[in-house]
Amino acid sequence: MEQSRIAHSIGIALDRFIKNNQEQFQYASGELSQLLRDIALASKVVNREVNKAGLIDIMGALGSQNSGGDEQQKLDVLANIRFTRALTKGGEVCALISEESESFVDLNNEGKYMIAIDPLDGSSNIDVNVSIGTIFSIYRRKSPTGTPIREEDILQKGSEQVASGYILYGSSTMLVYTTGHGVNGFTYEPTLGEYFLSHPDLKMPEEGKIFSVNEGPANSFPAAVKQYVQYCKDKETYIARYIGSLVADFHRNMLKGGIYIYPANSHNPKGKLRLMYECNALAFIAEQAGGKATDGKIRILDIQPTTLHQRTPFYVGSLRMVEKAESFC
Ligand code: P6P
């Protein structure tokens, strides 16, 4: 039976909201609540560093590369350290997958949860002051606690997520997450150091007029994508918006309706975005908000991962728009 939804009074603090809704978590033992609090705390520290980036020398590239060969920005590394430290301290996490780490990080055999995280997505935008984000997925481990981590704990389908969310470091900083009972958005009040419920029970409009795709490599798009993009261009009422920061593009579509597409292209034959720590989390949120997320054919949450950093084409957004895009595939 659908769990009754606790009345969401706008302005309630995140900690209070988590506590009020704790019984909705499948494992209401409190660890998942603590995990969400740990993530929120780390995001406050990252938020402070992101907002200071212009003032102290933590902008710019480190001169190193992450697992995918992407230029690591100093804030990438700082964010990875902050989230890893916060998630380690709590003791609830057995293992961590991060864009910034080649292999999974083995944290604590007693931990019941596995986290996949992109600590600072879109970090190439930091130097030009464009919004960036953190994306996270929370899974329950499969193997018994107290035993060594196994591959089955790490390579789980997105449909196995018990929670997912993102933090958008934008004109305001927002935390948006789901535990499988709808989506709620919280806005950070830095003078109080607290997140407050600002977008209760978020629903992605079923239709939209915004299409968000980087057409730079359009010549190498699959024919179906070229046809769909042309279809959007032929619709007088449609507009193109592309920020080039996944969380920002996704969040705009959450609120206004729209579709974000990162298809396969000649540079990225499997697409650019990562299944485990970018697409799965946003796909869970999109579906919980009434939207849809596929790779053009297969539901993102049904894809069985085979490697930590595998990429996938990504079509996500308003239900009717994704369905229309799929009809071209
Ligand atoms: P492109 C940022 O590097 C990122 O991972 C996402 O945040 C963003 O949506 C995408 O890549 C942008 O990629 O190829 O359009 O610059």
Tab-separated table of C-alpha atoms and ligand atoms in Angstrom:
chain	number	residue	atom	x	y	z
A	1	MET	CA	0.000	0.000	0.000
A	2	GLU	CA	1.301	3.468	-0.884
A	3	GLN	CA	2.740	4.907	2.323
A	4	SER	CA	0.790	7.926	3.504
A	5	ARG	CA	2.660	11.092	2.675
A	6	ILE	CA	3.485	13.190	5.705
A	7	ALA	CA	2.116	16.705	5.180
A	8	HIS	CA	5.069	18.777	4.039
A	9	SER	CA	5.025	22.210	5.616
A	10	ILE	CA	7.253	24.516	3.567
A	11	GLY	CA	10.116	25.817	5.678
A	12	ILE	CA	10.599	22.696	7.764
A	13	ALA	CA	14.307	22.078	8.361
A	14	LEU	CA	15.927	19.111	6.580
A	15	ASP	CA	16.835	17.299	9.789
A	16	ARG	CA	13.256	17.548	11.056
A	17	PHE	CA	11.904	16.435	7.654
A	18	ILE	CA	14.190	13.382	7.590
A	19	LYS	CA	13.101	12.474	11.117
A	20	ASN	CA	9.395	12.961	10.315
A	21	ASN	CA	9.688	10.685	7.288
A	22	GLN	CA	12.028	8.110	8.722
A	23	GLU	CA	9.395	5.402	8.954
A	24	GLN	CA	9.012	5.631	5.160
A	25	PHE	CA	12.530	4.231	4.715
A	26	GLN	CA	12.381	0.541	4.011
A	27	TYR	CA	14.994	-0.011	6.719
A	28	ALA	CA	13.832	2.474	9.333
A	29	SER	CA	16.839	1.780	11.504
A	30	GLY	CA	18.074	5.342	11.272
A	31	GLU	CA	21.275	4.676	9.329
A	32	LEU	CA	19.787	5.955	6.065
A	33	SER	CA	18.604	9.078	7.869
A	34	GLN	CA	22.097	9.564	9.257
A	35	LEU	CA	23.584	9.037	5.788
A	36	LEU	CA	21.404	11.783	4.339
A	37	ARG	CA	22.443	14.074	7.176
A	38	ASP	CA	26.129	13.262	6.545
A	39	ILE	CA	25.727	14.097	2.843
A	40	ALA	CA	23.939	17.341	3.684
A	41	LEU	CA	26.720	18.314	6.098
A	42	ALA	CA	29.447	17.651	3.522
A	43	SER	CA	27.509	19.691	0.958
A	44	LYS	CA	27.509	22.673	3.338
A	45	VAL	CA	31.303	22.525	3.534
A	46	VAL	CA	31.632	22.152	-0.255
A	47	ASN	CA	29.151	24.990	-0.729
A	48	ARG	CA	31.364	27.253	1.389
A	49	GLU	CA	34.424	26.306	-0.681
A	50	VAL	CA	32.605	26.662	-4.007
A	51	ASN	CA	31.431	30.130	-2.993
A	52	LYS	CA	34.924	31.129	-1.895
A	53	ALA	CA	36.572	29.727	-5.056
A	54	GLY	CA	36.936	33.201	-6.498
A	55	LEU	CA	38.675	34.550	-3.422
A	56	ILE	CA	41.297	31.942	-2.583
A	57	ASP	CA	43.485	29.893	-4.854
A	58	ILE	CA	41.408	26.717	-5.189
A	59	MET	CA	40.134	27.453	-8.663
A	60	GLY	CA	41.663	25.998	-11.737
A	61	ALA	CA	43.053	22.652	-12.711
A	62	LEU	CA	45.243	20.487	-10.525
A	63	GLY	CA	47.164	19.200	-13.507
A	64	SER	CA	45.955	15.683	-12.671
A	65	GLN	CA	43.209	13.564	-14.252
A	66	ASN	CA	40.409	11.483	-12.744
A	67	SER	CA	39.383	7.921	-13.599
A	68	GLY	CA	37.790	9.013	-16.853
A	69	GLY	CA	40.735	11.105	-17.943
A	70	ASP	CA	38.869	14.316	-17.154
A	71	GLU	CA	41.046	17.227	-16.008
A	72	GLN	CA	40.710	17.353	-12.194
A	73	GLN	CA	39.900	20.755	-10.782
A	74	LYS	CA	41.110	21.573	-7.276
A	75	LEU	CA	37.523	21.808	-6.027
A	76	ASP	CA	36.805	18.339	-7.498
A	77	VAL	CA	39.455	16.857	-5.261
A	78	LEU	CA	38.411	18.927	-2.233
A	79	ALA	CA	34.775	17.884	-2.700
A	80	ASN	CA	35.760	14.237	-3.038
A	81	ILE	CA	37.741	14.443	0.197
A	82	ARG	CA	34.860	16.166	2.028
A	83	PHE	CA	32.194	13.683	0.968
A	84	THR	CA	34.425	10.655	1.475
A	85	ARG	CA	35.372	11.879	4.973
A	86	ALA	CA	31.741	12.599	5.931
A	87	LEU	CA	30.580	9.205	4.673
A	88	THR	CA	33.451	7.373	6.387
A	89	LYS	CA	32.901	8.989	9.778
A	90	GLY	CA	29.285	7.855	10.003
A	91	GLY	CA	30.237	4.187	9.712
A	92	GLU	CA	27.120	3.336	7.660
A	93	VAL	CA	28.954	3.020	4.337
A	94	CYS	CA	30.760	-0.178	3.339
A	95	ALA	CA	32.052	1.090	-0.031
A	96	LEU	CA	32.100	4.188	-2.201
A	97	ILE	CA	32.239	4.633	-5.986
A	98	SER	CA	33.416	8.087	-7.025
A	99	GLU	CA	34.187	9.747	-10.331
A	100	GLU	CA	37.421	10.861	-8.680
A	101	SER	CA	38.606	7.337	-7.751
A	102	GLU	CA	39.727	4.673	-10.248
A	103	SER	CA	38.473	1.725	-8.186
A	104	PHE	CA	35.849	1.559	-5.452
A	105	VAL	CA	36.856	2.815	-2.018
A	106	ASP	CA	36.553	0.050	0.599
A	107	LEU	CA	35.412	1.827	3.770
A	108	ASN	CA	33.937	-0.456	6.407
A	109	ASN	CA	32.852	-4.105	6.262
A	110	GLU	CA	30.255	-3.322	8.953
A	111	GLY	CA	28.583	-0.686	6.759
A	112	LYS	CA	25.151	-1.546	5.307
A	113	TYR	CA	25.137	0.954	2.424
A	114	MET	CA	27.073	1.524	-0.789
A	115	ILE	CA	27.329	5.048	-2.205
A	116	ALA	CA	28.019	6.137	-5.781
A	117	ILE	CA	28.887	9.819	-6.036
A	118	ASP	CA	30.032	12.492	-8.434
A	119	PRO	CA	31.357	14.922	-5.816
A	120	LEU	CA	31.466	17.929	-8.119
A	121	ASP	CA	29.910	17.470	-11.540
A	122	GLY	CA	30.446	20.150	-14.163
A	123	SER	CA	33.589	21.349	-12.411
A	124	SER	CA	35.046	22.653	-15.683
A	125	ASN	CA	32.474	25.420	-15.210
A	126	ILE	CA	33.919	26.546	-11.870
A	127	ASP	CA	36.337	29.046	-13.374
A	128	VAL	CA	33.544	30.716	-15.329
A	129	ASN	CA	31.181	30.856	-12.361
A	130	VAL	CA	28.530	28.549	-13.829
A	131	SER	CA	26.415	26.413	-11.455
A	132	ILE	CA	27.860	23.003	-10.571
A	133	GLY	CA	26.518	20.055	-8.637
A	134	THR	CA	26.978	16.927	-6.550
A	135	ILE	CA	25.117	13.757	-7.572
A	136	PHE	CA	24.717	10.737	-5.272
A	137	SER	CA	23.096	7.296	-5.176
A	138	ILE	CA	22.587	5.161	-2.071
A	139	TYR	CA	22.303	1.365	-2.287
A	140	ARG	CA	21.876	-1.324	0.337
A	141	ARG	CA	24.770	-3.788	0.230
A	142	LYS	CA	23.828	-7.315	-0.975
A	143	SER	CA	26.419	-9.355	0.931
A	144	PRO	CA	26.149	-9.875	4.714
A	145	THR	CA	27.530	-7.039	6.884
A	146	GLY	CA	30.829	-7.901	8.519
A	147	THR	CA	32.072	-9.690	5.385
A	148	PRO	CA	34.413	-8.249	2.703
A	149	ILE	CA	32.779	-6.122	0.000
A	150	ARG	CA	31.787	-8.095	-3.100
A	151	GLU	CA	31.215	-7.094	-6.711
A	152	GLU	CA	27.471	-7.688	-6.209
A	153	ASP	CA	27.514	-4.858	-3.629
A	154	ILE	CA	29.096	-2.457	-6.101
A	155	LEU	CA	27.659	-3.148	-9.556
A	156	GLN	CA	23.965	-2.781	-8.750
A	157	LYS	CA	21.222	-1.694	-11.140
A	158	GLY	CA	19.769	1.766	-10.600
A	159	SER	CA	16.464	0.127	-9.687
A	160	GLU	CA	18.179	-1.086	-6.486
A	161	GLN	CA	18.761	2.441	-5.175
A	162	VAL	CA	17.189	3.147	-1.770
A	163	ALA	CA	17.804	6.892	-2.148
A	164	SER	CA	19.377	9.361	-4.567
A	165	GLY	CA	19.787	13.079	-4.877
A	166	TYR	CA	21.722	16.067	-6.061
A	167	ILE	CA	23.007	19.325	-4.643
A	168	LEU	CA	22.970	22.304	-7.013
A	169	TYR	CA	25.472	25.048	-6.126
A	170	GLY	CA	23.728	27.806	-8.039
A	171	SER	CA	22.312	31.265	-7.327
A	172	SER	CA	21.035	29.440	-4.279
A	173	THR	CA	22.220	26.045	-3.095
A	174	MET	CA	19.592	23.310	-3.186
A	175	LEU	CA	19.456	19.707	-2.048
A	176	VAL	CA	16.912	17.580	-3.926
A	177	TYR	CA	16.463	13.908	-3.019
A	178	THR	CA	14.162	10.906	-3.033
A	179	THR	CA	13.902	7.751	-0.939
A	180	GLY	CA	11.354	6.256	-3.328
A	181	HIS	CA	8.411	8.187	-1.890
A	182	GLY	CA	8.387	11.261	-4.108
A	183	VAL	CA	10.944	14.049	-4.478
A	184	ASN	CA	11.528	16.980	-2.136
A	185	GLY	CA	13.708	20.062	-2.613
A	186	PHE	CA	15.466	21.990	0.150
A	187	THR	CA	17.074	25.403	-0.137
A	188	TYR	CA	20.157	26.252	1.908
A	189	GLU	CA	20.040	29.309	4.158
A	190	PRO	CA	23.765	30.066	4.672
A	191	THR	CA	23.217	32.537	7.506
A	192	LEU	CA	21.590	29.733	9.506
A	193	GLY	CA	23.650	26.887	8.041
A	194	GLU	CA	20.469	24.891	7.436
A	195	TYR	CA	18.487	23.466	4.520
A	196	PHE	CA	14.764	24.256	4.565
A	197	LEU	CA	11.986	22.559	2.584
A	198	SER	CA	11.228	24.861	-0.349
A	199	HIS	CA	9.923	22.476	-3.044
A	200	PRO	CA	7.720	19.798	-1.435
A	201	ASP	CA	6.590	16.806	-3.498
A	202	LEU	CA	8.322	18.004	-6.702
A	203	LYS	CA	6.692	16.836	-9.944
A	204	MET	CA	8.309	17.170	-13.367
A	205	PRO	CA	5.739	18.599	-15.845
A	206	GLU	CA	4.548	15.794	-18.130
A	207	GLU	CA	5.123	17.991	-21.182
A	208	GLY	CA	7.707	20.669	-21.785
A	209	LYS	CA	9.111	23.019	-24.407
A	210	ILE	CA	12.819	22.989	-23.534
A	211	PHE	CA	15.280	20.701	-25.278
A	212	SER	CA	18.779	20.565	-23.848
A	213	VAL	CA	21.519	19.012	-25.979
A	214	ASN	CA	25.043	20.011	-26.983
A	215	GLU	CA	24.784	20.160	-30.769
A	216	GLY	CA	28.522	20.642	-31.226
A	217	PRO	CA	29.030	16.989	-32.258
A	218	ALA	CA	25.589	16.839	-33.951
A	219	ASN	CA	27.080	15.664	-37.243
A	220	SER	CA	28.022	12.416	-35.540
A	221	PHE	CA	24.719	11.969	-33.662
A	222	PRO	CA	22.742	8.805	-34.451
A	223	ALA	CA	20.189	9.543	-37.211
A	224	ALA	CA	17.292	9.210	-34.752
A	225	VAL	CA	18.775	11.930	-32.525
A	226	LYS	CA	19.320	14.222	-35.505
A	227	GLN	CA	15.686	13.690	-36.503
A	228	TYR	CA	14.397	14.347	-32.977
A	229	VAL	CA	16.483	17.517	-32.589
A	230	GLN	CA	15.178	18.727	-35.947
A	231	TYR	CA	11.632	17.897	-34.763
A	232	CYS	CA	12.229	20.117	-31.708
A	233	LYS	CA	13.605	22.935	-33.886
A	234	ASP	CA	10.549	22.743	-36.128
A	235	LYS	CA	8.251	23.232	-33.109
A	236	GLU	CA	7.756	26.999	-32.931
A	237	THR	CA	7.083	26.912	-29.198
A	238	TYR	CA	10.190	24.874	-28.305
A	239	ILE	CA	13.373	26.557	-27.014
A	240	ALA	CA	16.944	25.293	-26.733
A	241	ARG	CA	18.708	25.661	-23.404
A	242	TYR	CA	22.077	24.076	-22.618
A	243	ILE	CA	24.069	25.123	-19.554
A	244	GLY	CA	26.675	22.395	-19.926
A	245	SER	CA	26.333	21.456	-16.268
A	246	LEU	CA	24.185	18.344	-15.899
A	247	VAL	CA	22.671	19.131	-12.506
A	248	ALA	CA	21.716	22.655	-13.596
A	249	ASP	CA	20.186	21.467	-16.885
A	250	PHE	CA	18.355	18.646	-15.097
A	251	HIS	CA	17.057	20.875	-12.293
A	252	ARG	CA	15.689	23.456	-14.722
A	253	ASN	CA	13.793	20.699	-16.535
A	254	MET	CA	12.528	19.345	-13.198
A	255	LEU	CA	10.890	22.681	-12.482
A	256	LYS	CA	9.879	23.857	-15.955
A	257	GLY	CA	9.591	20.634	-17.955
A	258	GLY	CA	11.961	19.687	-20.740
A	259	ILE	CA	14.307	17.009	-22.029
A	260	TYR	CA	18.060	16.651	-21.590
A	261	ILE	CA	19.868	14.434	-24.087
A	262	TYR	CA	23.490	13.357	-24.093
A	263	PRO	CA	23.572	10.873	-27.003
A	264	ALA	CA	26.340	8.730	-28.349
A	265	ASN	CA	28.618	10.643	-30.727
A	266	SER	CA	31.972	10.169	-32.465
A	267	HIS	CA	33.943	11.322	-29.391
A	268	ASN	CA	31.769	9.303	-27.001
A	269	PRO	CA	30.455	6.169	-28.752
A	270	LYS	CA	28.599	5.172	-25.548
A	271	GLY	CA	27.664	8.712	-24.575
A	272	LYS	CA	29.645	10.818	-22.104
A	273	LEU	CA	27.694	10.546	-18.884
A	274	ARG	CA	28.379	7.897	-16.266
A	275	LEU	CA	25.731	5.336	-15.364
A	276	MET	CA	26.712	4.676	-11.743
A	277	TYR	CA	27.176	8.190	-10.345
A	278	GLU	CA	25.384	10.532	-12.726
A	279	CYS	CA	22.541	8.879	-14.669
A	280	ASN	CA	21.139	6.393	-12.131
A	281	ALA	CA	20.614	9.016	-9.415
A	282	LEU	CA	18.897	11.474	-11.758
A	283	ALA	CA	16.859	8.710	-13.398
A	284	PHE	CA	15.499	7.653	-9.973
A	285	ILE	CA	14.559	11.262	-9.197
A	286	ALA	CA	13.041	11.821	-12.639
A	287	GLU	CA	10.810	8.734	-12.345
A	288	GLN	CA	9.799	9.614	-8.783
A	289	ALA	CA	8.792	13.056	-10.092
A	290	GLY	CA	6.706	11.567	-12.932
A	291	GLY	CA	9.376	11.874	-15.620
A	292	LYS	CA	11.337	9.264	-17.592
A	293	ALA	CA	14.982	8.295	-18.181
A	294	THR	CA	16.316	5.916	-20.835
A	295	ASP	CA	19.391	5.334	-22.977
A	296	GLY	CA	17.134	5.849	-25.991
A	297	LYS	CA	15.688	2.351	-25.699
A	298	ILE	CA	16.283	0.842	-22.257
A	299	ARG	CA	15.093	2.285	-18.937
A	300	ILE	CA	18.253	3.633	-17.239
A	301	LEU	CA	17.345	1.992	-13.922
A	302	ASP	CA	17.184	-1.431	-15.619
A	303	ILE	CA	20.723	-1.320	-17.029
A	304	GLN	CA	22.963	-3.891	-15.332
A	305	PRO	CA	26.344	-2.182	-14.806
A	306	THR	CA	29.465	-4.157	-15.744
A	307	THR	CA	32.143	-1.598	-14.860
A	308	LEU	CA	32.326	1.229	-12.294
A	309	HIS	CA	32.808	4.074	-14.753
A	310	GLN	CA	30.760	2.875	-17.685
A	311	ARG	CA	29.073	5.520	-19.815
A	312	THR	CA	25.582	5.520	-21.281
A	313	PRO	CA	23.559	7.647	-23.670
A	314	PHE	CA	21.114	9.626	-21.508
A	315	TYR	CA	17.604	10.867	-22.366
A	316	VAL	CA	15.892	12.287	-19.289
A	317	GLY	CA	13.031	14.646	-18.551
A	318	SER	CA	9.321	15.161	-19.082
A	319	LEU	CA	7.520	11.900	-19.717
A	320	ARG	CA	5.915	12.873	-23.044
A	321	MET	CA	9.114	14.420	-24.391
A	322	VAL	CA	11.247	11.381	-23.615
A	323	GLU	CA	8.571	9.118	-25.108
A	324	LYS	CA	8.575	11.278	-28.259
A	325	ALA	CA	12.374	11.151	-28.472
A	326	GLU	CA	12.286	7.359	-28.013
A	327	SER	CA	9.771	7.071	-30.854
A	328	PHE	CA	12.503	8.335	-33.198
A	329	CYS	CA	14.969	5.698	-31.929
B	1	P6P	P1	29.745	18.702	-23.030
B	1	P6P	C1	30.277	18.212	-17.232
B	1	P6P	O1	31.603	17.864	-17.626
B	1	P6P	C2	29.388	17.076	-17.651
B	1	P6P	O2	29.770	15.894	-17.054
B	1	P6P	C3	27.947	17.406	-17.302
B	1	P6P	O3	27.844	18.157	-16.149
B	1	P6P	C4	27.470	18.168	-18.515
B	1	P6P	O4	26.089	18.028	-18.741
B	1	P6P	C5	28.257	17.531	-19.651
B	1	P6P	O5	29.437	16.950	-19.077
B	1	P6P	C6	28.677	18.571	-20.652
B	1	P6P	O6	29.396	17.895	-21.673
B	1	P6P	O7	30.351	17.646	-23.934
B	1	P6P	O8	28.435	19.226	-23.554
B	1	P6P	O9	30.684	19.799	-22.615
